[in-house]
mmCIF file of C-alpha atoms in Angstrom:
data_model
loop_
_atom_site.group_PDB
_atom_site.id
_atom_site.type_symbol
_atom_site.label_atom_id
_atom_site.label_comp_id
_atom_site.label_asym_id
_atom_site.label_seq_id
_atom_site.Cartn_x
_atom_site.Cartn_y
_atom_site.Cartn_z
ATOM 1 C CA MET A 163 -38.970 75.496 4.348
ATOM 2 C CA VAL A 164 -35.701 75.601 2.439
ATOM 3 C CA LYS A 165 -34.342 72.163 1.666
ATOM 4 C CA ALA A 166 -30.695 71.719 2.626
ATOM 5 C CA ARG A 167 -28.447 70.870 -0.280
ATOM 6 C CA PRO A 168 -25.915 68.024 0.047
ATOM 7 C CA ARG A 169 -22.347 69.057 0.771
ATOM 8 C CA PRO A 170 -19.764 68.413 -1.941
ATOM 9 C CA ALA A 171 -17.776 65.228 -1.301
ATOM 10 C CA VAL A 172 -14.346 66.667 -2.027
ATOM 11 C CA ASN A 173 -11.101 67.062 -0.105
ATOM 12 C CA GLY A 174 -10.152 70.584 0.910
ATOM 13 C CA VAL A 175 -6.653 70.951 -0.510
ATOM 14 C CA ALA A 176 -5.706 74.273 -2.089
ATOM 15 C CA SER A 177 -2.889 76.779 -2.225
ATOM 16 C CA ALA A 178 -2.832 79.705 0.204
ATOM 17 C CA ASP A 179 -3.261 82.358 -2.459
ATOM 18 C CA ARG A 180 -6.524 80.824 -3.681
ATOM 19 C CA VAL A 181 -7.810 80.482 -0.116
ATOM 20 C CA LEU A 182 -7.087 84.158 0.494
ATOM 21 C CA THR A 183 -8.701 85.074 -2.831
ATOM 22 C CA VAL A 184 -11.931 83.483 -1.657
ATOM 23 C CA LEU A 185 -11.845 85.031 1.823
ATOM 24 C CA THR A 186 -11.164 88.518 0.486
ATOM 25 C CA ALA A 187 -14.098 88.188 -1.907
ATOM 26 C CA PHE A 188 -16.366 88.935 1.050
ATOM 27 C CA GLN A 189 -17.041 92.648 1.375
ATOM 28 C CA ILE A 190 -18.653 94.934 3.933
ATOM 29 C CA GLY A 191 -22.410 94.530 3.658
ATOM 30 C CA ASP A 192 -22.306 90.917 2.503
ATOM 31 C CA THR A 193 -24.343 88.552 4.630
ATOM 32 C CA ALA A 194 -23.697 85.519 2.438
ATOM 33 C CA LEU A 195 -22.448 84.781 -1.065
ATOM 34 C CA SER A 196 -23.619 82.194 -3.556
ATOM 35 C CA LEU A 197 -21.250 79.999 -5.529
ATOM 36 C CA VAL A 198 -22.032 82.037 -8.654
ATOM 37 C CA GLU A 199 -21.147 85.288 -6.893
ATOM 38 C CA LEU A 200 -17.878 83.811 -5.665
ATOM 39 C CA VAL A 201 -17.000 82.692 -9.186
ATOM 40 C CA GLU A 202 -17.658 86.207 -10.483
ATOM 41 C CA ARG A 203 -15.620 87.887 -7.759
ATOM 42 C CA THR A 204 -12.634 85.525 -7.694
ATOM 43 C CA GLY A 205 -12.333 84.310 -11.274
ATOM 44 C CA LEU A 206 -11.946 80.767 -9.966
ATOM 45 C CA ILE A 207 -13.944 77.837 -11.321
ATOM 46 C CA LYS A 208 -16.789 76.306 -9.301
ATOM 47 C CA SER A 209 -15.011 73.023 -8.505
ATOM 48 C CA THR A 210 -11.989 74.885 -7.109
ATOM 49 C CA ILE A 211 -14.157 77.111 -4.926
ATOM 50 C CA MET A 212 -16.067 74.099 -3.629
ATOM 51 C CA ARG A 213 -12.802 72.410 -2.594
ATOM 52 C CA LEU A 214 -11.617 75.599 -0.923
ATOM 53 C CA MET A 215 -14.862 75.949 0.959
ATOM 54 C CA VAL A 216 -14.507 72.483 2.454
ATOM 55 C CA SER A 217 -11.107 73.460 3.892
ATOM 56 C CA LEU A 218 -12.382 76.809 5.123
ATOM 57 C CA GLU A 219 -15.411 75.203 6.718
ATOM 58 C CA ASN A 220 -13.261 72.579 8.446
ATOM 59 C CA TYR A 221 -11.164 75.344 10.018
ATOM 60 C CA GLY A 222 -14.147 77.436 11.049
ATOM 61 C CA PHE A 223 -13.696 80.309 8.588
ATOM 62 C CA ILE A 224 -16.792 79.620 6.494
ATOM 63 C CA THR A 225 -20.295 78.311 7.176
ATOM 64 C CA ARG A 226 -22.374 76.762 4.398
ATOM 65 C CA MET A 227 -26.006 77.735 4.809
ATOM 66 C CA ALA A 228 -29.018 75.536 4.109
ATOM 67 C CA ASP A 229 -29.688 77.324 0.796
ATOM 68 C CA GLY A 230 -26.137 76.635 -0.425
ATOM 69 C CA ARG A 231 -24.756 80.119 0.132
ATOM 70 C CA TYR A 232 -21.631 80.767 2.168
ATOM 71 C CA GLN A 233 -21.002 83.181 5.023
ATOM 72 C CA LEU A 234 -17.996 84.025 7.174
ATOM 73 C CA ALA A 235 -17.844 82.057 10.418
ATOM 74 C CA SER A 236 -16.576 82.429 13.989
ATOM 75 C CA GLU A 237 -12.860 81.920 13.321
ATOM 76 C CA VAL A 238 -12.828 85.188 11.364
ATOM 77 C CA MET A 239 -14.330 86.927 14.386
ATOM 78 C CA ARG A 240 -11.721 85.351 16.678
ATOM 79 C CA LEU A 241 -8.835 86.558 14.505
ATOM 80 C CA ASN A 242 -10.388 90.012 14.362
ATOM 81 C CA ALA A 243 -10.543 90.039 18.173
ATOM 82 C CA VAL A 244 -6.850 89.063 18.315
ATOM 83 C CA TYR A 245 -6.030 91.847 15.856
ATOM 84 C CA GLN A 246 -8.039 94.438 17.778
ATOM 85 C CA GLU A 247 -6.465 93.356 21.054
ATOM 86 C CA ALA A 248 -3.010 93.802 19.541
ATOM 87 C CA LEU A 249 -3.943 97.299 18.368
ATOM 88 C CA ASP A 250 -5.292 98.158 21.807
ATOM 89 C CA LEU A 251 -2.130 96.826 23.456
ATOM 90 C CA GLU A 252 0.012 99.005 21.213
ATOM 91 C CA LYS A 253 -1.906 102.094 22.320
ATOM 92 C CA HIS A 254 -1.142 101.252 25.939
ATOM 93 C CA VAL A 255 2.468 100.180 25.495
ATOM 94 C CA MET A 256 3.985 102.676 23.059
ATOM 95 C CA PRO A 257 3.555 105.855 25.167
ATOM 96 C CA ARG A 258 5.296 104.103 28.085
ATOM 97 C CA LEU A 259 8.145 102.971 25.842
ATOM 98 C CA HIS A 260 8.676 106.525 24.624
ATOM 99 C CA HIS A 261 8.725 107.679 28.246
ATOM 100 C CA LEU A 262 11.236 105.015 29.284
ATOM 101 C CA ALA A 263 13.530 105.703 26.321
ATOM 102 C CA GLU A 264 13.466 109.424 27.069
ATOM 103 C CA GLN A 265 14.054 109.016 30.810
ATOM 104 C CA SER A 266 16.735 106.336 30.586
ATOM 105 C CA GLY A 267 18.456 107.328 27.374
ATOM 106 C CA GLU A 268 18.398 103.668 26.373
ATOM 107 C CA THR A 269 16.214 101.484 24.155
ATOM 108 C CA ALA A 270 12.807 100.518 25.562
ATOM 109 C CA SER A 271 10.994 97.399 24.355
ATOM 110 C CA PHE A 272 8.014 95.171 25.047
ATOM 111 C CA TYR A 273 8.573 91.422 24.718
ATOM 112 C CA VAL A 274 6.026 88.603 24.539
ATOM 113 C CA ARG A 275 6.405 84.840 24.862
ATOM 114 C CA HIS A 276 6.251 83.053 21.526
ATOM 115 C CA GLY A 277 6.539 79.315 22.125
ATOM 116 C CA ALA A 278 10.148 78.500 23.000
ATOM 117 C CA TYR A 279 11.213 82.036 22.096
ATOM 118 C CA ARG A 280 10.680 85.629 23.182
ATOM 119 C CA MET A 281 9.658 88.144 20.572
ATOM 120 C CA CYS A 282 10.258 91.883 20.511
ATOM 121 C CA GLN A 283 6.736 93.183 19.831
ATOM 122 C CA TYR A 284 7.241 96.937 20.283
ATOM 123 C CA ARG A 285 10.374 99.042 20.502
ATOM 124 C CA VAL A 286 11.544 102.654 20.853
ATOM 125 C CA ASN A 287 15.226 103.067 20.080
ATOM 126 C CA SER A 288 17.771 104.962 22.124
ATOM 127 C CA SER A 289 18.902 108.313 20.777
ATOM 128 C CA HIS A 290 22.534 107.155 21.104
ATOM 129 C CA ARG A 291 24.320 106.118 17.946
ATOM 130 C CA LEU A 292 25.651 103.043 19.763
ATOM 131 C CA ARG A 293 22.593 100.945 20.573
ATOM 132 C CA MET A 294 21.131 97.453 20.303
ATOM 133 C CA ASN A 295 20.322 96.401 16.743
ATOM 134 C CA LEU A 296 16.916 94.734 17.166
ATOM 135 C CA GLN A 297 13.569 95.317 15.489
ATOM 136 C CA PRO A 298 9.922 94.469 16.298
ATOM 137 C CA GLY A 299 9.255 90.887 15.258
ATOM 138 C CA ASP A 300 12.789 89.682 15.979
ATOM 139 C CA MET A 301 12.992 86.461 17.979
ATOM 140 C CA ARG A 302 15.409 85.576 20.738
ATOM 141 C CA PRO A 303 15.835 82.397 22.820
ATOM 142 C CA MET A 304 14.340 82.011 26.262
ATOM 143 C CA ASP A 305 17.783 82.182 27.845
ATOM 144 C CA GLU A 306 18.931 84.083 30.933
ATOM 145 C CA ALA A 307 18.348 87.557 29.493
ATOM 146 C CA ALA A 308 16.285 89.800 31.763
ATOM 147 C CA SER A 309 13.268 89.760 29.438
ATOM 148 C CA ALA A 310 13.270 85.942 29.325
ATOM 149 C CA GLN A 311 13.441 85.779 33.114
ATOM 150 C CA ALA A 312 10.486 88.167 33.381
ATOM 151 C CA LEU A 313 8.469 86.103 30.894
ATOM 152 C CA ARG A 314 9.132 82.929 32.913
ATOM 153 C CA ALA A 315 8.257 84.408 36.297
ATOM 154 C CA PRO A 316 5.196 82.897 38.014
ATOM 155 C CA TYR A 317 2.617 85.521 38.945
ATOM 156 C CA GLN A 318 3.282 85.474 42.705
ATOM 157 C CA VAL A 319 7.009 85.886 42.065
ATOM 158 C CA GLY A 320 6.630 88.607 39.460
ATOM 159 C CA ILE A 321 4.193 90.715 41.459
ATOM 160 C CA ALA A 322 6.446 90.633 44.550
ATOM 161 C CA LEU A 323 9.665 91.740 42.824
ATOM 162 C CA GLN A 324 11.684 94.285 44.784
ATOM 163 C CA LYS A 325 13.979 95.081 41.866
ATOM 164 C CA PRO A 326 13.804 94.463 38.103
ATOM 165 C CA TYR A 327 15.482 91.471 36.526
ATOM 166 C CA TYR A 328 18.920 92.478 35.281
ATOM 167 C CA SER A 329 21.278 90.688 32.911
ATOM 168 C CA LYS A 330 24.417 91.400 30.943
ATOM 169 C CA GLY A 331 25.977 89.306 28.227
ATOM 170 C CA ALA A 332 23.203 86.708 28.319
ATOM 171 C CA THR A 333 22.346 86.724 24.607
ATOM 172 C CA ASP A 334 24.835 89.272 23.310
ATOM 173 C CA PRO A 335 28.138 89.737 25.184
ATOM 174 C CA HIS A 336 27.914 93.480 24.603
ATOM 175 C CA ALA A 337 24.296 93.957 25.753
ATOM 176 C CA ALA A 338 22.684 94.504 29.136
ATOM 177 C CA SER A 339 19.001 94.774 30.021
ATOM 178 C CA LEU A 340 16.523 95.076 32.854
ATOM 179 C CA ALA A 341 12.934 93.856 32.697
ATOM 180 C CA LEU A 342 9.668 93.623 34.597
ATOM 181 C CA PRO A 343 6.694 91.314 33.917
ATOM 182 C CA ILE A 344 3.456 93.071 32.947
ATOM 183 C CA TYR A 345 0.066 91.691 33.990
ATOM 184 C CA GLY A 346 -3.414 92.423 32.644
ATOM 185 C CA ALA A 347 -6.930 92.664 34.027
ATOM 186 C CA GLN A 348 -7.192 88.911 34.704
ATOM 187 C CA GLN A 349 -3.710 88.753 36.269
ATOM 188 C CA GLU A 350 -2.501 87.165 33.035
ATOM 189 C CA LEU A 351 1.054 87.771 31.865
ATOM 190 C CA MET A 352 0.852 90.232 28.974
ATOM 191 C CA GLY A 353 4.580 90.520 28.327
ATOM 192 C CA ALA A 354 7.776 92.062 29.664
ATOM 193 C CA LEU A 355 8.748 95.712 29.790
ATOM 194 C CA VAL A 356 12.450 96.023 28.954
ATOM 195 C CA ILE A 357 15.211 98.632 28.955
ATOM 196 C CA SER A 358 18.336 97.556 27.083
ATOM 197 C CA GLY A 359 21.660 99.037 26.096
ATOM 198 C CA PRO A 360 25.398 98.421 25.824
ATOM 199 C CA VAL A 361 27.011 96.957 28.955
ATOM 200 C CA SER A 362 29.315 99.963 29.036
ATOM 201 C CA ARG A 363 26.334 102.277 29.707
ATOM 202 C CA LEU A 364 23.657 100.084 31.263
ATOM 203 C CA THR A 365 25.729 99.005 34.251
ATOM 204 C CA GLU A 366 24.242 97.487 37.413
ATOM 205 C CA GLU A 367 24.721 100.846 39.137
ATOM 206 C CA TYR A 368 22.885 102.729 36.408
ATOM 207 C CA ALA A 369 20.151 100.076 36.311
ATOM 208 C CA GLU A 370 19.681 100.549 40.063
ATOM 209 C CA SER A 371 19.256 104.302 39.567
ATOM 210 C CA LEU A 372 16.417 103.581 37.094
ATOM 211 C CA ARG A 373 14.571 101.218 39.440
ATOM 212 C CA ASP A 374 11.915 103.573 40.866
ATOM 213 C CA MET A 375 11.152 105.161 37.506
ATOM 214 C CA PHE A 376 10.967 101.730 35.851
ATOM 215 C CA PHE A 377 8.619 100.308 38.491
ATOM 216 C CA GLU A 378 6.337 103.331 38.200
ATOM 217 C CA ALA A 379 6.189 102.973 34.401
ATOM 218 C CA ALA A 380 5.349 99.262 34.769
ATOM 219 C CA ARG A 381 2.627 99.927 37.346
ATOM 220 C CA ASP A 382 1.209 102.697 35.181
ATOM 221 C CA LEU A 383 1.064 100.352 32.186
ATOM 222 C CA MET A 384 -0.638 97.614 34.216
ATOM 223 C CA ARG A 385 -3.213 100.063 35.580
ATOM 224 C CA SER A 386 -3.891 101.136 32.006
ATOM 225 C CA LEU A 387 -4.420 97.478 31.053
ATOM 226 C CA GLY A 388 -6.970 97.052 33.860
ATOM 227 C CA PHE A 389 -4.788 95.261 36.408
ATOM 228 C CA LYS A 390 -5.843 95.600 40.051
ATOM 229 C CA ALA A 391 -3.594 94.151 42.702
ATOM 230 C CA SER A 392 -5.221 92.325 45.611
ATOM 231 C CA SER A 393 -4.407 93.323 49.188
ATOM 232 C CA ALA A 394 -2.220 90.222 49.465
ATOM 233 C CA ASP A 395 -0.324 91.263 46.345
ATOM 234 C CA GLN A 396 0.195 94.750 47.750
ATOM 235 C CA GLN A 397 1.576 93.301 50.983
ATOM 236 C CA ALA A 398 3.923 90.995 49.045
ATOM 237 C CA ALA A 399 5.249 93.883 46.975
ATOM 238 C CA ARG A 400 6.235 95.930 50.054
#
């Protein structure tokens, strides 16, 4: 039986670059690394690595085994799952954004809630020279813009919409947009599908002409994400 070694009595305070140096020392095929191996791979001294490991263990990134070696822990797996989910979402969303941009002639985007803000996660720009200047990763307030309204909509409200949310001049006096909430397999809100453009082009009348096409694109995206509406939801949407 392997005797467990005592844990180092140190505080886990270290700079981010050193933490990342230790985490990236783990390679494919590694099951666990000893302190000596970590010293060789990182160039850091033992006492520094020991302090880093306390922090990483506290946050669930590292597990210290009974023989003193270290292995990656569950928080790394969780972040990998988040990363993979984001990649999978992109595969579902981007083809629909290209379709919407082509059919509408305007910019198509996918927004997600990010705390007190909404974030543009994916975007396909309009082919027009005059268009909204926004990039993936840009943040906007949760104001009265169509995308913010869609991201605030309770499920029963969002699933029963008869027309997309529409706004003009909410965040930018020159911009208009229409949006629909998008739900996933567990009826969770995944984000908002958005068409945006200058108020001079994306008028209420033009937005109304896009309604059927926009709803079909949203339903197609939700089906792709595994969403299945209940019979009650289908009745509410009629």
